[in-house]
Amino acid sequence: MLSIPLGLPELKVIKQELHSYGYAIHVEKTETQERCPHCGVATSSVHDRRTRKVRDLAIFHQPVYLFVKVKRYRCWNGSQVFSASLESIEPNQHYTSRFCEHLYELCEGSTIQEVSRKQRIPYTTLERIYYSIASKKAKERQNTMEASCPEGMVLSLDEIAVKKGHQYETVLMDVKAGSVMGMHADRQCNSAIHLLSQNVLSKERVQTVILDMWEPYHKAVRALFPSASIVIDKYHVVQKVTQALDQARKECSPLKKARYLLLKGCEKLRKDQRRRLDDILEEYPVLSIAYYLKELFRDFYRTDGYHEAKERLEEWIQLAKQSPFTSFQEAANTLERWKEPILSYFLCSYTNARIEGTNHKIKNIKRRAYGYRNLERFRLRVFLECTGNTTSSQAA
């Protein structure tokens, strides 16, 4: 039989066998003395021996089972009987610690059900192992984030739908590090306050917060970080304008199959698409006003300075209010109400792009498991899978 080092220094191999169920390796502890856990006195008086069957890492895709001969010692002081301790195997555990760690890694990017089937381990057992290790790792990563938290933090706050029926979770993200700092139920002000009240965050550290135009989030940020700069994500602002254009298109009832041409950026259209767009705008001259307003607003975000951007935004708002379209008039009123945080983008050019990408990853985590009944475990999964690389780089 092929001889491979076991990799567990505290154990020595007595013999090894190959059976239909895998490799059976008989081992025992190398130390012949053990300290009494009650009085701390070392003893070599063996009371009896028992055998524990423990599963270890596979070899050549064959399961490996360690048959550990565990000595039970008798203390010389108080005649107490105790078992020898093992660093590589937790008490009352049927798997080595390194095998449990391996199972945890297999579950990352997969489901417990899938790993359970491939490794031939009961689902409930693997579930207990995974979440036991996950809880420890989550605490370690939280401590790492707190220890390496810099000044001038840029936070991003957004919501994600977790169930049908407008059931949301609020997601908090460190934009510079690209790590999810936490999730909480619904998208109300109290949820945002709960997330923003973490020990790692303070009035001095948080410099900028990126939000959409959801009032409860703004209320929470103003309450906890009154000196922080609030920036409204530019993609949400542009979305308001493109939605206004789409609504104007719908008012031209005979116009069909033109949505793509109207909403896409003018510079991204091919020559044939531009000719088709010119024909549409020539046929519907009123719609050309809406299209012009949309393109003019896109030029607004290409402005270099704050003061020039302010002038352009005020000019656009006045033009939109004078347009014949109700949708643009409503969009102008909305932008006028949020004018200051919209213009803050030109002082701090951060967006919600990173958290939107992370939200897509969170949705994949949810789909992979066909949903989660236990939302606490869902949040734990998200925290571990969306902070691992960033926290390790910070610690380094």
Short mmCIF file of C-alpha atoms in Angstrom, two decimals:
data_model
loop_
_atom_site.label_atom_id
_atom_site.label_comp_id
_atom_site.label_asym_id
_atom_site.label_seq_id
_atom_site.Cartn_x
_atom_site.Cartn_y
_atom_site.Cartn_z
CA MET A 1 0.00 0.00 0.00
CA LEU A 2 1.15 3.51 -0.81
CA SER A 3 2.65 5.30 2.18
CA ILE A 4 1.58 8.96 2.60
CA PRO A 5 2.41 11.17 5.61
CA LEU A 6 -0.66 11.70 7.76
CA GLY A 7 0.13 15.34 8.44
CA LEU A 8 -1.02 15.17 12.08
CA PRO A 9 2.16 15.32 14.24
CA GLU A 10 0.37 14.43 17.48
CA LEU A 11 -0.69 11.04 16.05
CA LYS A 12 1.39 8.08 14.89
CA VAL A 13 0.17 5.45 12.45
CA ILE A 14 -0.05 1.89 13.73
CA LYS A 15 -1.43 0.25 10.60
CA GLN A 16 -3.50 1.05 7.53
CA GLU A 17 -6.04 -0.96 5.57
CA LEU A 18 -8.07 -0.53 2.40
CA HIS A 19 -11.72 -1.52 2.56
CA SER A 20 -14.73 -1.11 0.30
CA TYR A 21 -15.79 2.00 2.22
CA GLY A 22 -12.32 3.65 2.00
CA TYR A 23 -9.02 3.77 3.86
CA ALA A 24 -8.91 2.71 7.52
CA ILE A 25 -5.89 4.12 9.34
CA HIS A 26 -5.30 3.05 12.94
CA VAL A 27 -3.50 5.72 14.97
CA GLU A 28 -2.71 6.66 18.53
CA LYS A 29 -1.31 9.70 20.30
CA THR A 30 2.47 9.93 20.46
CA GLU A 31 2.53 11.40 23.97
CA THR A 32 2.54 8.86 26.80
CA GLN A 33 1.69 11.39 29.51
CA GLU A 34 -1.30 13.66 30.00
CA ARG A 35 -2.04 16.49 32.39
CA CYS A 36 -5.12 16.19 34.54
CA PRO A 37 -7.65 18.88 33.55
CA HIS A 38 -8.72 19.18 37.21
CA CYS A 39 -5.41 19.61 39.05
CA GLY A 40 -2.87 20.02 36.23
CA VAL A 41 -0.59 17.21 37.41
CA ALA A 42 0.96 15.03 34.66
CA THR A 43 0.20 11.33 34.84
CA SER A 44 1.08 8.24 32.78
CA SER A 45 -1.27 5.84 34.60
CA VAL A 46 -3.55 4.42 31.90
CA HIS A 47 -7.02 3.49 33.13
CA ASP A 48 -8.27 1.96 29.84
CA ARG A 49 -8.29 2.45 26.07
CA ARG A 50 -11.14 3.22 23.70
CA THR A 51 -11.33 3.55 19.93
CA ARG A 52 -12.89 6.53 18.12
CA LYS A 53 -13.79 6.40 14.45
CA VAL A 54 -13.09 9.81 12.90
CA ARG A 55 -13.33 10.86 9.26
CA ASP A 56 -10.39 12.73 7.73
CA LEU A 57 -9.46 14.27 4.37
CA ALA A 58 -9.84 11.93 1.40
CA ILE A 59 -6.90 10.34 -0.41
CA PHE A 60 -7.26 9.82 -4.18
CA HIS A 61 -11.00 10.48 -3.85
CA GLN A 62 -11.27 7.64 -1.33
CA PRO A 63 -12.75 8.44 2.12
CA VAL A 64 -10.28 8.16 4.99
CA TYR A 65 -11.31 7.03 8.48
CA LEU A 66 -9.00 7.31 11.45
CA PHE A 67 -9.44 4.71 14.17
CA VAL A 68 -7.95 6.62 17.07
CA LYS A 69 -6.93 4.64 20.16
CA VAL A 70 -7.73 7.10 22.91
CA LYS A 71 -6.14 6.43 26.29
CA ARG A 72 -8.01 7.26 29.45
CA TYR A 73 -5.74 8.23 32.34
CA ARG A 74 -6.20 8.13 36.09
CA CYS A 75 -4.96 11.09 38.07
CA TRP A 76 -2.60 10.25 40.93
CA ASN A 77 -3.97 13.02 43.14
CA GLY A 78 -7.72 12.63 43.14
CA SER A 79 -8.17 9.36 41.25
CA GLN A 80 -10.04 11.26 38.53
CA VAL A 81 -10.39 9.48 35.17
CA PHE A 82 -10.08 11.59 32.03
CA SER A 83 -9.47 11.09 28.30
CA ALA A 84 -6.39 12.28 26.45
CA SER A 85 -6.98 15.54 24.59
CA LEU A 86 -6.42 15.84 20.84
CA GLU A 87 -5.63 19.11 19.06
CA SER A 88 -6.74 17.88 15.64
CA ILE A 89 -10.07 16.42 16.80
CA GLU A 90 -12.62 18.32 18.85
CA PRO A 91 -14.29 16.49 21.80
CA ASN A 92 -17.35 14.45 20.80
CA GLN A 93 -16.62 15.16 17.12
CA HIS A 94 -16.61 12.47 14.42
CA TYR A 95 -14.57 14.56 11.96
CA THR A 96 -11.08 16.01 12.17
CA SER A 97 -10.82 19.78 12.40
CA ARG A 98 -9.11 20.05 9.03
CA PHE A 99 -11.85 17.97 7.40
CA CYS A 100 -14.49 20.28 8.89
CA GLU A 101 -12.58 23.25 7.47
CA HIS A 102 -12.49 21.50 4.10
CA LEU A 103 -16.25 20.97 4.21
CA TYR A 104 -16.75 24.65 5.00
CA GLU A 105 -14.68 25.66 1.98
CA LEU A 106 -16.65 23.30 -0.27
CA CYS A 107 -19.89 24.96 0.84
CA GLU A 108 -18.61 28.38 -0.25
CA GLY A 109 -19.98 28.99 -3.71
CA SER A 110 -22.17 25.90 -3.44
CA THR A 111 -25.05 24.61 -1.31
CA ILE A 112 -25.00 22.46 1.79
CA GLN A 113 -27.32 20.01 0.05
CA GLU A 114 -24.91 19.56 -2.87
CA VAL A 115 -21.85 19.08 -0.65
CA SER A 116 -23.81 16.73 1.58
CA ARG A 117 -24.68 14.54 -1.40
CA LYS A 118 -21.15 14.45 -2.83
CA GLN A 119 -19.39 13.85 0.50
CA ARG A 120 -22.06 11.42 1.74
CA ILE A 121 -22.58 13.29 4.98
CA PRO A 122 -26.02 13.83 6.59
CA TYR A 123 -27.42 17.24 5.71
CA THR A 124 -28.09 18.22 9.32
CA THR A 125 -24.55 17.26 10.34
CA LEU A 126 -22.97 19.30 7.55
CA GLU A 127 -25.32 22.20 8.29
CA ARG A 128 -24.21 22.23 11.92
CA ILE A 129 -20.52 22.05 10.94
CA TYR A 130 -20.80 24.82 8.35
CA TYR A 131 -22.64 27.36 10.51
CA SER A 132 -20.45 26.59 13.52
CA ILE A 133 -17.32 27.49 11.53
CA ALA A 134 -19.11 30.35 9.72
CA SER A 135 -20.01 32.04 13.03
CA LYS A 136 -16.37 31.93 14.17
CA LYS A 137 -15.09 33.28 10.86
CA ALA A 138 -17.69 36.06 10.86
CA LYS A 139 -16.46 37.23 14.28
CA GLU A 140 -12.84 37.12 13.10
CA ARG A 141 -13.63 39.15 10.01
CA GLN A 142 -15.65 41.65 12.02
CA ASN A 143 -12.67 42.13 14.35
CA THR A 144 -10.37 42.55 11.34
CA MET A 145 -12.65 45.20 9.88
CA GLU A 146 -12.76 47.09 13.17
CA ALA A 147 -8.99 46.91 13.59
CA SER A 148 -8.21 48.11 10.05
CA CYS A 149 -11.00 50.70 9.71
CA PRO A 150 -9.45 53.87 8.21
CA GLU A 151 -10.41 57.52 8.44
CA GLY A 152 -12.43 59.10 5.64
CA MET A 153 -14.72 56.13 5.04
CA VAL A 154 -17.11 56.13 2.09
CA LEU A 155 -20.28 54.15 2.75
CA SER A 156 -22.98 52.97 0.37
CA LEU A 157 -26.53 52.10 1.42
CA ASP A 158 -28.99 50.28 -0.82
CA GLU A 159 -31.85 47.79 -0.65
CA ILE A 160 -32.28 44.34 -2.19
CA ALA A 161 -35.48 42.33 -2.64
CA VAL A 162 -35.32 38.98 -0.82
CA LYS A 163 -38.92 37.80 -1.30
CA LYS A 164 -41.90 38.65 -3.44
CA GLY A 165 -44.33 41.15 -2.01
CA HIS A 166 -41.91 44.05 -1.48
CA GLN A 167 -39.84 42.35 1.21
CA TYR A 168 -36.45 44.04 1.29
CA GLU A 169 -33.13 43.89 3.09
CA THR A 170 -30.96 46.98 3.58
CA VAL A 171 -27.30 46.43 2.62
CA LEU A 172 -24.43 48.54 3.98
CA MET A 173 -21.13 48.53 2.12
CA ASP A 174 -17.68 50.05 2.54
CA VAL A 175 -17.13 51.45 -0.96
CA LYS A 176 -13.33 51.79 -0.78
CA ALA A 177 -12.81 48.26 0.54
CA GLY A 178 -15.66 46.75 -1.48
CA SER A 179 -16.92 44.77 1.52
CA VAL A 180 -20.43 44.28 2.86
CA MET A 181 -20.56 45.53 6.45
CA GLY A 182 -24.00 44.17 7.27
CA MET A 183 -27.63 43.60 6.31
CA HIS A 184 -30.88 44.27 8.15
CA ALA A 185 -34.58 43.67 7.61
CA ASP A 186 -36.72 46.01 5.44
CA ARG A 187 -35.60 49.44 4.17
CA GLN A 188 -36.98 51.76 6.80
CA CYS A 189 -35.14 54.41 8.78
CA ASN A 190 -34.72 52.17 11.84
CA SER A 191 -32.98 49.49 9.75
CA ALA A 192 -30.55 52.03 8.34
CA ILE A 193 -29.86 53.41 11.83
CA HIS A 194 -29.22 49.88 13.11
CA LEU A 195 -26.62 49.26 10.38
CA LEU A 196 -24.98 52.67 10.71
CA SER A 197 -24.68 52.33 14.50
CA GLN A 198 -21.91 49.71 14.36
CA ASN A 199 -18.92 50.23 16.64
CA VAL A 200 -16.60 50.45 13.65
CA LEU A 201 -18.42 53.59 12.42
CA SER A 202 -18.19 57.03 13.99
CA LYS A 203 -18.88 60.66 13.11
CA GLU A 204 -15.16 61.26 12.62
CA ARG A 205 -14.50 58.27 10.36
CA VAL A 206 -17.46 58.48 7.96
CA GLN A 207 -16.78 61.12 5.34
CA THR A 208 -19.25 60.34 2.52
CA VAL A 209 -22.41 58.26 2.13
CA ILE A 210 -23.75 57.24 -1.31
CA LEU A 211 -27.54 56.85 -1.47
CA ASP A 212 -30.46 56.81 -3.86
CA MET A 213 -33.46 59.13 -3.44
CA TRP A 214 -35.10 57.07 -0.67
CA GLU A 215 -35.96 59.51 2.13
CA PRO A 216 -35.68 57.08 5.14
CA TYR A 217 -32.00 56.46 4.30
CA HIS A 218 -31.27 60.18 4.14
CA LYS A 219 -33.02 60.70 7.46
CA ALA A 220 -30.91 58.01 9.13
CA VAL A 221 -27.62 59.36 7.74
CA ARG A 222 -28.43 62.94 8.76
CA ALA A 223 -29.28 61.73 12.28
CA LEU A 224 -26.04 59.77 12.82
CA PHE A 225 -23.52 61.57 10.59
CA PRO A 226 -24.59 65.22 10.35
CA SER A 227 -21.20 66.33 9.01
CA ALA A 228 -20.90 63.60 6.35
CA SER A 229 -21.42 64.48 2.70
CA ILE A 230 -24.46 62.79 1.12
CA VAL A 231 -24.12 61.94 -2.58
CA ILE A 232 -27.05 60.67 -4.64
CA ASP A 233 -25.98 57.93 -7.02
CA LYS A 234 -25.85 59.37 -10.55
CA TYR A 235 -27.27 56.22 -12.16
CA HIS A 236 -30.48 56.57 -10.15
CA VAL A 237 -30.74 60.21 -11.22
CA VAL A 238 -30.21 59.38 -14.90
CA GLN A 239 -32.77 56.60 -14.52
CA LYS A 240 -35.39 59.17 -13.48
CA VAL A 241 -34.81 61.09 -16.71
CA THR A 242 -34.81 58.02 -18.96
CA GLN A 243 -38.05 56.86 -17.33
CA ALA A 244 -39.54 60.26 -18.12
CA LEU A 245 -38.50 59.84 -21.77
CA ASP A 246 -40.00 56.35 -21.89
CA GLN A 247 -43.27 57.69 -20.50
CA ALA A 248 -43.27 60.40 -23.19
CA ARG A 249 -42.71 57.70 -25.82
CA LYS A 250 -45.74 55.79 -24.58
CA GLU A 251 -47.90 58.86 -25.07
CA CYS A 252 -47.17 58.61 -28.80
CA SER A 253 -49.42 55.56 -29.17
CA PRO A 254 -48.58 54.59 -32.79
CA LEU A 255 -44.84 54.58 -31.98
CA LYS A 256 -43.55 51.05 -31.38
CA LYS A 257 -40.17 49.29 -31.39
CA ALA A 258 -38.36 52.56 -30.78
CA ARG A 259 -37.65 52.30 -27.05
CA TYR A 260 -34.11 50.96 -27.49
CA LEU A 261 -33.12 53.70 -29.95
CA LEU A 262 -34.50 56.47 -27.75
CA LEU A 263 -33.05 55.33 -24.43
CA LYS A 264 -29.61 54.29 -25.66
CA GLY A 265 -26.88 56.92 -25.65
CA CYS A 266 -26.59 58.77 -28.95
CA GLU A 267 -22.84 58.10 -29.24
CA LYS A 268 -23.39 54.33 -28.91
CA LEU A 269 -25.76 53.98 -31.87
CA ARG A 270 -24.64 52.56 -35.22
CA LYS A 271 -25.09 54.58 -38.40
CA ASP A 272 -28.22 52.69 -39.47
CA GLN A 273 -29.69 53.10 -35.97
CA ARG A 274 -29.01 56.83 -36.06
CA ARG A 275 -30.78 57.14 -39.41
CA ARG A 276 -33.76 55.24 -38.00
CA LEU A 277 -33.76 57.51 -34.92
CA ASP A 278 -33.63 60.64 -37.09
CA ASP A 279 -36.65 59.39 -39.05
CA ILE A 280 -38.59 58.79 -35.83
CA LEU A 281 -37.80 62.24 -34.42
CA GLU A 282 -38.68 63.86 -37.74
CA GLU A 283 -42.02 62.02 -37.80
CA TYR A 284 -42.74 62.91 -34.13
CA PRO A 285 -41.29 66.42 -33.60
CA VAL A 286 -42.78 66.71 -30.09
CA LEU A 287 -40.90 63.60 -29.03
CA SER A 288 -37.65 65.19 -30.20
CA ILE A 289 -38.01 67.66 -27.32
CA ALA A 290 -38.04 64.79 -24.82
CA TYR A 291 -35.08 63.15 -26.53
CA TYR A 292 -33.15 66.43 -26.48
CA LEU A 293 -33.83 66.81 -22.73
CA LYS A 294 -32.54 63.31 -22.09
CA GLU A 295 -29.29 63.85 -24.01
CA LEU A 296 -28.84 67.28 -22.44
CA PHE A 297 -29.07 65.74 -18.98
CA ARG A 298 -26.48 63.10 -19.88
CA ASP A 299 -24.14 65.95 -20.84
CA PHE A 300 -24.72 67.42 -17.37
CA TYR A 301 -22.78 64.55 -15.76
CA ARG A 302 -19.85 65.18 -18.13
CA THR A 303 -19.30 68.61 -16.58
CA ASP A 304 -15.95 69.15 -14.87
CA GLY A 305 -16.61 71.74 -12.15
CA TYR A 306 -19.20 72.05 -9.40
CA HIS A 307 -20.33 75.60 -10.28
CA GLU A 308 -20.74 74.84 -13.98
CA ALA A 309 -22.66 71.67 -13.10
CA LYS A 310 -24.95 73.68 -10.83
CA GLU A 311 -25.74 76.12 -13.63
CA ARG A 312 -26.41 73.30 -16.09
CA LEU A 313 -28.69 71.47 -13.66
CA GLU A 314 -30.73 74.59 -12.90
CA GLU A 315 -31.00 75.31 -16.63
CA TRP A 316 -32.17 71.74 -17.32
CA ILE A 317 -34.77 71.89 -14.55
CA GLN A 318 -36.25 75.06 -16.04
CA LEU A 319 -36.35 73.54 -19.54
CA ALA A 320 -37.98 70.34 -18.25
CA LYS A 321 -40.64 72.32 -16.37
CA GLN A 322 -41.49 74.19 -19.58
CA SER A 323 -41.74 70.98 -21.64
CA PRO A 324 -45.15 69.66 -22.73
CA PHE A 325 -44.56 66.32 -20.93
CA THR A 326 -45.90 65.72 -17.42
CA SER A 327 -43.26 63.05 -16.80
CA PHE A 328 -40.41 65.53 -17.36
CA GLN A 329 -42.12 68.13 -15.21
CA GLU A 330 -42.33 65.60 -12.37
CA ALA A 331 -38.69 64.58 -12.90
CA ALA A 332 -37.66 68.25 -12.77
CA ASN A 333 -39.48 68.72 -9.45
CA THR A 334 -37.76 65.63 -8.04
CA LEU A 335 -34.31 66.77 -9.13
CA GLU A 336 -34.92 70.25 -7.76
CA ARG A 337 -35.83 68.77 -4.37
CA TRP A 338 -32.61 66.68 -4.30
CA LYS A 339 -30.40 69.26 -6.03
CA GLU A 340 -27.72 69.62 -3.35
CA PRO A 341 -26.92 65.88 -2.86
CA ILE A 342 -27.01 65.42 -6.65
CA LEU A 343 -24.41 68.17 -7.10
CA SER A 344 -22.27 66.64 -4.32
CA TYR A 345 -21.20 64.07 -6.91
CA PHE A 346 -18.94 66.73 -8.47
CA LEU A 347 -17.14 67.12 -5.15
CA CYS A 348 -16.89 63.38 -4.43
CA SER A 349 -17.31 61.27 -7.56
CA TYR A 350 -18.38 57.99 -5.98
CA THR A 351 -21.36 55.96 -7.20
CA ASN A 352 -23.38 52.94 -6.11
CA ALA A 353 -21.87 50.82 -8.90
CA ARG A 354 -19.95 48.63 -6.48
CA ILE A 355 -22.93 47.86 -4.24
CA GLU A 356 -25.15 47.23 -7.28
CA GLY A 357 -22.65 44.61 -8.45
CA THR A 358 -22.59 43.12 -4.96
CA ASN A 359 -26.40 43.05 -4.93
CA HIS A 360 -26.23 40.86 -8.02
CA LYS A 361 -23.91 38.50 -6.15
CA ILE A 362 -26.29 38.49 -3.18
CA LYS A 363 -29.16 37.54 -5.47
CA ASN A 364 -27.09 34.65 -6.84
CA ILE A 365 -26.47 33.44 -3.27
CA LYS A 366 -30.22 33.49 -2.69
CA ARG A 367 -31.03 31.74 -6.00
CA ARG A 368 -28.37 29.11 -5.42
CA ALA A 369 -30.17 27.95 -2.27
CA TYR A 370 -33.66 28.52 -3.75
CA GLY A 371 -34.24 31.11 -1.03
CA TYR A 372 -33.63 31.18 2.72
CA ARG A 373 -36.24 30.66 5.41
CA ASN A 374 -33.74 31.73 8.07
CA LEU A 375 -32.71 35.28 7.13
CA GLU A 376 -30.00 35.39 9.81
CA ARG A 377 -28.19 32.58 8.04
CA PHE A 378 -28.71 34.35 4.73
CA ARG A 379 -27.07 37.49 6.14
CA LEU A 380 -24.22 35.40 7.52
CA ARG A 381 -23.64 33.82 4.10
CA VAL A 382 -23.63 37.21 2.43
CA PHE A 383 -21.23 38.69 4.98
CA LEU A 384 -18.75 35.81 4.57
CA GLU A 385 -18.87 35.57 0.78
CA CYS A 386 -18.82 39.34 0.18
CA THR A 387 -16.05 40.32 2.60
CA GLY A 388 -13.49 37.50 2.47
CA ASN A 389 -10.99 38.93 -0.04
CA THR A 390 -11.27 42.48 1.21
CA THR A 391 -10.71 41.71 4.89
CA SER A 392 -7.72 39.48 4.14
CA SER A 393 -6.11 42.23 2.04
CA GLN A 394 -6.75 44.78 4.78
CA ALA A 395 -5.16 42.51 7.38
CA ALA A 396 -2.12 42.04 5.15
#
